[in-house]
mmCIF file of C-alpha atoms in Angstrom:
data_model
loop_
_atom_site.group_PDB
_atom_site.id
_atom_site.type_symbol
_atom_site.label_atom_id
_atom_site.label_comp_id
_atom_site.label_asym_id
_atom_site.label_seq_id
_atom_site.Cartn_x
_atom_site.Cartn_y
_atom_site.Cartn_z
ATOM 1 C CA MET A 272 114.780 109.634 139.693
ATOM 2 C CA ILE A 273 111.163 111.422 139.051
ATOM 3 C CA VAL A 274 111.213 113.401 135.497
ATOM 4 C CA ARG A 275 107.793 115.476 135.204
ATOM 5 C CA ALA A 276 106.961 115.532 132.067
ATOM 6 C CA GLU A 277 106.726 119.081 130.478
ATOM 7 C CA PRO A 278 104.295 120.764 127.882
ATOM 8 C CA LEU A 279 106.451 121.025 124.488
ATOM 9 C CA THR A 280 107.419 124.813 123.600
ATOM 10 C CA ALA A 281 109.908 125.067 121.209
ATOM 11 C CA ALA A 282 112.040 127.077 123.658
ATOM 12 C CA ALA A 283 112.503 124.457 126.018
ATOM 13 C CA PHE A 284 112.868 121.760 123.044
ATOM 14 C CA ALA A 285 115.465 124.176 121.136
ATOM 15 C CA PRO A 286 118.550 122.318 123.011
ATOM 16 C CA PHE A 287 117.502 119.005 121.371
ATOM 17 C CA GLY A 288 114.951 119.812 118.192
ATOM 18 C CA ASP A 289 112.551 120.953 116.915
ATOM 19 C CA VAL A 290 108.812 121.294 117.601
ATOM 20 C CA LEU A 291 106.811 121.137 114.216
ATOM 21 C CA GLU A 292 103.783 123.083 114.642
ATOM 22 C CA ALA A 293 101.144 125.912 113.120
ATOM 23 C CA ALA A 294 102.635 128.159 115.784
ATOM 24 C CA GLY A 295 102.771 131.984 115.049
ATOM 25 C CA PRO A 296 101.574 133.332 112.055
ATOM 26 C CA HIS A 297 101.910 131.042 108.595
ATOM 27 C CA ASP A 298 105.448 132.471 106.631
ATOM 28 C CA LYS A 299 102.897 132.248 103.310
ATOM 29 C CA LEU A 300 99.353 132.022 102.350
ATOM 30 C CA ILE A 301 98.657 129.496 99.351
ATOM 31 C CA ASN A 302 96.155 128.009 97.256
ATOM 32 C CA GLU A 303 94.212 131.160 96.726
ATOM 33 C CA GLY A 304 94.613 132.331 100.427
ATOM 34 C CA LEU A 305 93.208 128.672 101.531
ATOM 35 C CA CYS A 306 96.269 127.336 102.794
ATOM 36 C CA GLY A 307 99.092 128.593 105.374
ATOM 37 C CA ARG A 308 102.265 127.947 105.185
ATOM 38 C CA TRP A 309 104.407 127.354 107.837
ATOM 39 C CA HIS A 310 108.228 127.199 105.348
ATOM 40 C CA ASP A 311 110.777 124.233 106.017
ATOM 41 C CA ARG A 312 110.649 124.497 110.104
ATOM 42 C CA ALA A 313 112.922 121.535 110.908
ATOM 43 C CA ALA A 314 116.811 121.131 110.727
ATOM 44 C CA LEU A 315 117.325 118.840 108.774
ATOM 45 C CA ASP A 316 120.956 116.419 109.161
ATOM 46 C CA PHE A 317 121.793 113.824 106.911
ATOM 47 C CA GLY A 318 125.254 113.433 107.221
ATOM 48 C CA SER A 319 126.290 111.292 104.147
ATOM 49 C CA GLY A 320 122.863 109.997 103.145
ATOM 50 C CA ARG A 321 119.712 111.055 102.111
ATOM 51 C CA ALA A 322 116.296 111.669 103.671
ATOM 52 C CA GLY A 323 113.401 109.390 103.393
ATOM 53 C CA ILE A 324 109.946 108.726 105.229
ATOM 54 C CA SER A 325 109.036 105.625 107.120
ATOM 55 C CA ILE A 326 106.058 104.582 109.079
ATOM 56 C CA PHE A 327 106.712 103.946 112.709
ATOM 57 C CA ARG A 328 103.732 102.130 114.466
ATOM 58 C CA ALA A 329 104.191 101.930 118.381
ATOM 59 C CA GLU A 330 102.343 100.254 121.076
ATOM 60 C CA PRO A 331 101.123 102.540 123.335
ATOM 61 C CA ARG A 332 102.177 103.194 126.895
ATOM 62 C CA ALA A 333 101.293 105.360 130.097
ATOM 63 C CA LEU A 334 102.615 107.621 132.593
ATOM 64 C CA PRO A 335 104.540 106.855 134.786
ATOM 65 C CA TYR A 336 106.532 105.818 132.162
ATOM 66 C CA VAL A 337 109.483 103.795 133.305
ATOM 67 C CA CYS A 338 112.991 105.034 131.234
ATOM 68 C CA ALA A 339 115.969 101.869 131.066
ATOM 69 C CA LEU A 340 117.037 103.090 128.020
ATOM 70 C CA LEU A 341 117.919 105.976 125.940
ATOM 71 C CA GLU A 342 119.936 105.733 122.323
ATOM 72 C CA ARG A 343 120.910 108.446 119.518
ATOM 73 C CA HIS A 344 121.844 108.440 115.610
ATOM 74 C CA PRO A 345 125.223 109.921 115.249
ATOM 75 C CA GLU A 346 124.714 110.465 111.900
ATOM 76 C CA GLY A 347 121.338 112.161 111.082
ATOM 77 C CA SER A 348 118.775 114.103 113.067
ATOM 78 C CA GLN A 349 114.768 112.331 113.103
ATOM 79 C CA ALA A 350 111.136 113.688 112.760
ATOM 80 C CA PHE A 351 108.779 112.183 114.211
ATOM 81 C CA LEU A 352 105.090 113.179 113.047
ATOM 82 C CA PRO A 353 102.705 111.989 114.663
ATOM 83 C CA LEU A 354 99.231 110.624 112.400
ATOM 84 C CA PHE A 355 96.808 111.556 114.740
ATOM 85 C CA GLU A 356 96.067 114.162 117.956
ATOM 86 C CA ALA A 357 96.622 113.167 120.878
ATOM 87 C CA PRO A 358 99.452 113.466 122.896
ATOM 88 C CA PHE A 359 103.288 112.077 123.098
ATOM 89 C CA LEU A 360 105.957 111.369 124.684
ATOM 90 C CA VAL A 361 109.008 112.890 124.218
ATOM 91 C CA ILE A 362 111.373 112.417 126.502
ATOM 92 C CA VAL A 363 115.267 113.837 125.321
ATOM 93 C CA ALA A 364 118.838 114.371 127.420
ATOM 94 C CA PRO A 365 121.429 116.330 126.351
ATOM 95 C CA ASP A 366 125.176 114.847 126.020
ATOM 96 C CA ALA A 367 127.782 114.524 128.990
ATOM 97 C CA GLY A 368 131.510 113.885 128.236
ATOM 98 C CA GLY A 369 129.869 110.551 125.889
ATOM 99 C CA ALA A 370 126.722 109.252 127.612
ATOM 100 C CA PRO A 371 123.447 110.883 128.640
ATOM 101 C CA GLY A 372 123.118 114.003 131.209
ATOM 102 C CA THR A 373 119.831 114.750 132.717
ATOM 103 C CA PRO A 374 117.429 114.017 130.952
ATOM 104 C CA ARG A 375 114.118 115.822 130.390
ATOM 105 C CA ALA A 376 110.282 115.307 129.502
ATOM 106 C CA PHE A 377 108.230 116.704 127.526
ATOM 107 C CA LEU A 378 104.642 115.970 126.380
ATOM 108 C CA THR A 379 103.164 117.147 122.812
ATOM 109 C CA ALA A 380 99.872 119.071 122.069
ATOM 110 C CA PRO A 381 97.634 117.840 119.512
ATOM 111 C CA GLY A 382 99.337 119.020 116.188
ATOM 112 C CA GLN A 383 102.722 118.603 117.457
ATOM 113 C CA GLY A 384 105.511 116.994 116.029
ATOM 114 C CA VAL A 385 109.398 116.970 116.902
ATOM 115 C CA ASN A 386 112.639 116.660 114.964
ATOM 116 C CA LEU A 387 115.493 115.439 117.022
ATOM 117 C CA HIS A 388 118.602 117.045 116.061
ATOM 118 C CA ARG A 389 121.534 115.172 114.696
ATOM 119 C CA GLY A 390 123.259 113.354 117.782
ATOM 120 C CA THR A 391 120.198 113.934 120.452
ATOM 121 C CA TRP A 392 120.019 111.186 123.210
ATOM 122 C CA HIS A 393 116.052 110.252 123.036
ATOM 123 C CA GLY A 394 114.122 107.275 124.970
ATOM 124 C CA VAL A 395 112.063 104.879 122.376
ATOM 125 C CA LEU A 396 108.321 106.391 121.155
ATOM 126 C CA THR A 397 106.567 106.479 122.897
ATOM 127 C CA PRO A 398 103.186 107.118 122.495
ATOM 128 C CA LEU A 399 100.504 107.644 125.197
ATOM 129 C CA SER A 400 96.850 105.538 123.259
ATOM 130 C CA PRO A 401 96.137 103.935 119.730
ATOM 131 C CA PRO A 402 96.997 104.026 117.265
ATOM 132 C CA GLY A 403 100.391 105.381 118.288
ATOM 133 C CA LEU A 404 100.975 105.712 113.764
ATOM 134 C CA PHE A 405 103.999 108.043 112.803
ATOM 135 C CA ALA A 406 106.128 109.272 110.002
ATOM 136 C CA VAL A 407 108.993 109.809 110.484
ATOM 137 C CA VAL A 408 111.788 111.276 108.029
ATOM 138 C CA ASP A 409 115.294 110.437 108.966
ATOM 139 C CA ARG A 410 117.997 109.135 107.132
ATOM 140 C CA ILE A 411 118.746 105.772 105.248
ATOM 141 C CA GLY A 412 122.034 105.239 104.471
ATOM 142 C CA GLU A 413 124.754 102.480 105.300
ATOM 143 C CA GLY A 414 126.751 102.804 108.664
ATOM 144 C CA ALA A 415 125.598 102.114 111.821
ATOM 145 C CA ASN A 416 123.368 105.303 113.145
ATOM 146 C CA LEU A 417 122.538 104.140 116.925
ATOM 147 C CA GLU A 418 124.178 104.058 119.291
ATOM 148 C CA GLU A 419 122.473 102.779 122.879
ATOM 149 C CA HIS A 420 122.602 103.650 126.219
ATOM 150 C CA ARG A 421 121.369 101.237 128.926
ATOM 151 C CA LEU A 422 120.730 103.562 132.002
ATOM 152 C CA ASP A 423 122.439 102.000 135.197
ATOM 153 C CA GLN A 424 119.627 104.165 137.219
ATOM 154 C CA PRO A 425 116.053 103.936 135.699
ATOM 155 C CA PHE A 426 113.877 106.942 136.291
ATOM 156 C CA THR A 427 109.998 107.439 135.780
ATOM 157 C CA VAL A 428 108.491 109.951 134.272
ATOM 158 C CA GLU A 429 105.344 111.575 135.858
ATOM 159 C CA PRO A 430 102.154 113.760 134.338
ATOM 160 C CA MET B 82 82.513 116.061 84.657
ATOM 161 C CA ILE B 83 81.882 113.574 87.197
ATOM 162 C CA VAL B 84 85.026 112.279 88.992
ATOM 163 C CA ARG B 85 84.021 109.675 91.977
ATOM 164 C CA ALA B 86 86.264 108.932 95.252
ATOM 165 C CA GLU B 87 87.795 106.152 95.776
ATOM 166 C CA PRO B 88 89.604 104.452 98.038
ATOM 167 C CA LEU B 89 93.943 105.147 98.079
ATOM 168 C CA THR B 90 95.185 102.191 97.746
ATOM 169 C CA ALA B 91 98.775 101.835 96.931
ATOM 170 C CA ALA B 92 97.967 99.938 93.418
ATOM 171 C CA ALA B 93 95.590 102.509 92.559
ATOM 172 C CA PHE B 94 97.651 105.396 93.197
ATOM 173 C CA ALA B 95 101.320 103.876 92.351
ATOM 174 C CA PRO B 96 101.320 105.775 89.062
ATOM 175 C CA PHE B 97 101.102 108.921 90.856
ATOM 176 C CA GLY B 98 103.062 108.642 93.861
ATOM 177 C CA ASP B 99 103.290 106.722 96.957
ATOM 178 C CA VAL B 100 100.765 105.646 99.968
ATOM 179 C CA LEU B 101 102.348 105.588 103.198
ATOM 180 C CA GLU B 102 101.136 104.071 105.797
ATOM 181 C CA ALA B 103 101.587 100.795 107.979
ATOM 182 C CA ALA B 104 100.002 98.335 105.122
ATOM 183 C CA GLY B 105 101.030 94.753 104.915
ATOM 184 C CA PRO B 106 104.037 93.361 107.615
ATOM 185 C CA HIS B 107 106.873 95.737 108.478
ATOM 186 C CA ASP B 108 109.975 96.072 107.297
ATOM 187 C CA LYS B 109 111.541 95.761 111.137
ATOM 188 C CA LEU B 110 110.906 95.923 114.619
ATOM 189 C CA ILE B 111 112.237 98.033 116.184
ATOM 190 C CA ASN B 112 112.746 98.871 120.264
ATOM 191 C CA GLU B 113 112.911 96.011 122.090
ATOM 192 C CA GLY B 114 109.605 94.552 120.004
ATOM 193 C CA LEU B 115 107.084 97.583 120.924
ATOM 194 C CA CYS B 116 108.106 99.709 117.640
ATOM 195 C CA GLY B 117 107.632 98.173 114.273
ATOM 196 C CA ARG B 118 109.002 100.054 111.103
ATOM 197 C CA TRP B 119 107.741 100.604 107.506
ATOM 198 C CA HIS B 120 111.241 101.122 106.223
ATOM 199 C CA ASP B 121 111.922 104.505 103.780
ATOM 200 C CA ARG B 122 108.944 104.029 101.749
ATOM 201 C CA ALA B 123 108.625 106.878 99.818
ATOM 202 C CA ALA B 124 110.049 108.018 96.317
ATOM 203 C CA LEU B 125 112.031 111.331 97.595
ATOM 204 C CA ASP B 126 113.441 113.648 94.455
ATOM 205 C CA PHE B 127 114.526 117.256 95.522
ATOM 206 C CA GLY B 128 116.585 117.311 92.641
ATOM 207 C CA SER B 129 119.183 120.337 92.865
ATOM 208 C CA GLY B 130 117.000 121.633 96.325
ATOM 209 C CA ARG B 131 117.347 119.558 99.497
ATOM 210 C CA ALA B 132 114.365 118.317 102.063
ATOM 211 C CA GLY B 133 112.823 120.193 103.953
ATOM 212 C CA ILE B 134 109.331 119.549 106.504
ATOM 213 C CA SER B 135 107.025 122.489 106.787
ATOM 214 C CA ILE B 136 103.684 122.115 108.368
ATOM 215 C CA PHE B 137 100.696 123.392 105.857
ATOM 216 C CA ARG B 138 96.900 124.104 107.773
ATOM 217 C CA ALA B 139 94.006 123.954 104.814
ATOM 218 C CA GLU B 140 90.201 125.219 104.960
ATOM 219 C CA PRO B 141 88.388 122.088 105.009
ATOM 220 C CA ARG B 142 86.086 121.408 102.134
ATOM 221 C CA ALA B 143 83.178 119.332 101.940
ATOM 222 C CA LEU B 144 82.137 116.873 98.600
ATOM 223 C CA PRO B 145 81.020 117.203 96.203
ATOM 224 C CA TYR B 146 84.080 119.653 95.725
ATOM 225 C CA VAL B 147 84.208 121.353 92.462
ATOM 226 C CA CYS B 148 88.163 121.207 91.127
ATOM 227 C CA ALA B 149 88.964 124.269 88.738
ATOM 228 C CA LEU B 150 92.550 124.107 89.688
ATOM 229 C CA LEU B 151 95.694 121.844 89.004
ATOM 230 C CA GLU B 152 99.143 122.208 89.513
ATOM 231 C CA ARG B 153 102.321 119.949 89.716
ATOM 232 C CA HIS B 154 105.852 121.104 91.014
ATOM 233 C CA PRO B 155 108.488 119.777 88.028
ATOM 234 C CA GLU B 156 111.717 120.075 90.575
ATOM 235 C CA GLY B 157 110.569 117.948 93.337
ATOM 236 C CA SER B 158 108.477 115.522 95.302
ATOM 237 C CA GLN B 159 105.787 116.420 97.657
ATOM 238 C CA ALA B 160 104.749 114.361 100.542
ATOM 239 C CA PHE B 161 101.414 115.268 102.499
ATOM 240 C CA LEU B 162 101.912 113.644 106.375
ATOM 241 C CA PRO B 163 97.917 114.353 107.774
ATOM 242 C CA LEU B 164 97.855 115.441 111.656
ATOM 243 C CA PHE B 165 95.331 114.024 112.228
ATOM 244 C CA GLU B 166 92.665 110.971 111.731
ATOM 245 C CA ALA B 167 90.147 111.797 109.426
ATOM 246 C CA PRO B 168 90.038 110.453 105.342
ATOM 247 C CA PHE B 169 91.593 114.024 103.269
ATOM 248 C CA LEU B 170 91.306 113.807 99.493
ATOM 249 C CA VAL B 171 93.282 113.511 97.100
ATOM 250 C CA ILE B 172 92.898 114.406 93.308
ATOM 251 C CA VAL B 173 96.062 113.697 90.616
ATOM 252 C CA ALA B 174 96.033 113.567 87.195
ATOM 253 C CA PRO B 175 98.295 112.227 84.113
ATOM 254 C CA ASP B 176 100.139 114.312 82.531
ATOM 255 C CA ALA B 177 98.830 114.761 78.862
ATOM 256 C CA GLY B 178 101.570 116.326 76.561
ATOM 257 C CA GLY B 179 101.891 119.463 79.518
ATOM 258 C CA ALA B 180 99.103 119.177 80.692
ATOM 259 C CA PRO B 181 96.198 117.344 82.999
ATOM 260 C CA GLY B 182 94.964 114.670 81.779
ATOM 261 C CA THR B 183 91.378 112.820 83.228
ATOM 262 C CA PRO B 184 91.584 113.257 86.494
ATOM 263 C CA ARG B 185 90.861 111.182 89.275
ATOM 264 C CA ALA B 186 90.189 111.515 92.807
ATOM 265 C CA PHE B 187 90.601 109.367 96.066
ATOM 266 C CA LEU B 188 89.644 109.289 99.773
ATOM 267 C CA THR B 189 92.568 108.714 102.374
ATOM 268 C CA ALA B 190 90.954 106.514 105.095
ATOM 269 C CA PRO B 191 93.202 107.261 108.867
ATOM 270 C CA GLY B 192 96.395 106.748 108.960
ATOM 271 C CA GLN B 193 97.347 106.977 105.363
ATOM 272 C CA GLY B 194 99.775 109.600 103.800
ATOM 273 C CA VAL B 195 100.682 110.281 99.954
ATOM 274 C CA ASN B 196 103.873 111.301 98.836
ATOM 275 C CA LEU B 197 102.996 112.568 95.077
ATOM 276 C CA HIS B 198 106.450 111.973 92.378
ATOM 277 C CA ARG B 199 107.813 114.883 90.829
ATOM 278 C CA GLY B 200 106.044 116.303 88.204
ATOM 279 C CA THR B 201 102.515 115.070 89.018
ATOM 280 C CA TRP B 202 99.407 117.103 88.564
ATOM 281 C CA HIS B 203 98.022 117.568 91.922
ATOM 282 C CA GLY B 204 94.195 119.290 93.353
ATOM 283 C CA VAL B 205 95.605 121.582 96.104
ATOM 284 C CA LEU B 206 95.802 120.486 99.546
ATOM 285 C CA THR B 207 91.708 118.957 100.390
ATOM 286 C CA PRO B 208 91.256 117.980 104.200
ATOM 287 C CA LEU B 209 87.161 117.295 104.660
ATOM 288 C CA SER B 210 87.853 118.260 108.064
ATOM 289 C CA PRO B 211 89.074 120.126 111.180
ATOM 290 C CA PRO B 212 92.087 121.139 111.788
ATOM 291 C CA GLY B 213 93.329 120.842 108.566
ATOM 292 C CA LEU B 214 96.823 119.945 109.857
ATOM 293 C CA PHE B 215 99.987 118.915 107.747
ATOM 294 C CA ALA B 216 103.464 117.854 107.813
ATOM 295 C CA VAL B 217 104.307 118.152 104.655
ATOM 296 C CA VAL B 218 108.472 117.311 103.056
ATOM 297 C CA ASP B 219 108.931 118.602 100.323
ATOM 298 C CA ARG B 220 111.757 120.198 98.599
ATOM 299 C CA ILE B 221 113.658 123.114 99.185
ATOM 300 C CA GLY B 222 115.543 125.109 96.402
ATOM 301 C CA GLU B 223 115.837 128.190 94.361
ATOM 302 C CA GLY B 224 113.841 128.784 91.500
ATOM 303 C CA ALA B 225 110.382 128.325 90.270
ATOM 304 C CA ASN B 226 108.749 125.092 91.470
ATOM 305 C CA LEU B 227 105.051 125.499 90.492
ATOM 306 C CA GLU B 228 103.118 125.239 87.544
ATOM 307 C CA GLU B 229 99.360 125.865 87.778
ATOM 308 C CA HIS B 230 96.527 124.899 84.936
ATOM 309 C CA ARG B 231 93.163 125.982 85.707
ATOM 310 C CA LEU B 232 90.848 123.666 83.874
ATOM 311 C CA ASP B 233 87.995 125.300 81.143
ATOM 312 C CA GLN B 234 85.925 122.767 82.416
ATOM 313 C CA PRO B 235 85.693 122.567 86.226
ATOM 314 C CA PHE B 236 85.129 118.806 87.177
ATOM 315 C CA THR B 237 83.585 117.427 90.509
ATOM 316 C CA VAL B 238 84.306 115.275 92.538
ATOM 317 C CA GLU B 239 81.159 113.641 93.982
ATOM 318 C CA PRO B 240 81.554 110.728 97.306
#
């Protein structure tokens, strides 16, 4: 199966999570007018855990990209904030009875991060260029918070 | 007064907050060996509030930079995660009886973010180049969470 990478927009991504970006008018102007604040843009949910900030560094991948594994975190949301200005690939899928349904792939624009809602099926972190460095806001806490699903039929993401 | 901008290191910044970076060995290798995780690197504290992710876009400044105002957030920590790969300026000061003590200035390297500990005096957000775009993890909640201190004698940050 071929999945075409779509541009990441808040509307298209809404079933899966939040797009974190300075889009539309700011909510507040601070610092004597020199800084806009787009306020509280992620639906964070850490269940019985708490928020933490970690740093991830992932190997850059390339398109076409073959995806054979999806995962989800049943206990919490997970935000990926790129510490660089290049697009990265976000693969997600709706749930279909406890397994991933038809996958979709999104290509970010510079300045866009994402927050995956709790329990959203997604591919592993796939930057497309170095340094592949992200700040990640996710759940710190006890208990298993990772469910993996290996696909019988891998799919290929194309531009 | 002249304040020289120092390179941002975890040791030098420790009295004020955490440096968020992929420094030293990762804590965990995930995604079939393709992603390192530097785990839970920020001392987050949101008091009676909760964590939120906002986007800030600030006007780029230049060095020498004249600083006339410091502020602090008594109710929560505040993390600044640059969505770009250029240095930015972080101005902080210890508390000295309810007012800022002698200020210090740090220049980040690409890939470094910071988490200001709850109540730390700091300057406003000062990127040094466009796009000046940051993800900010701070406290969402009721009550005043901003204390400003205008300096009788502004100081100048030099390279």
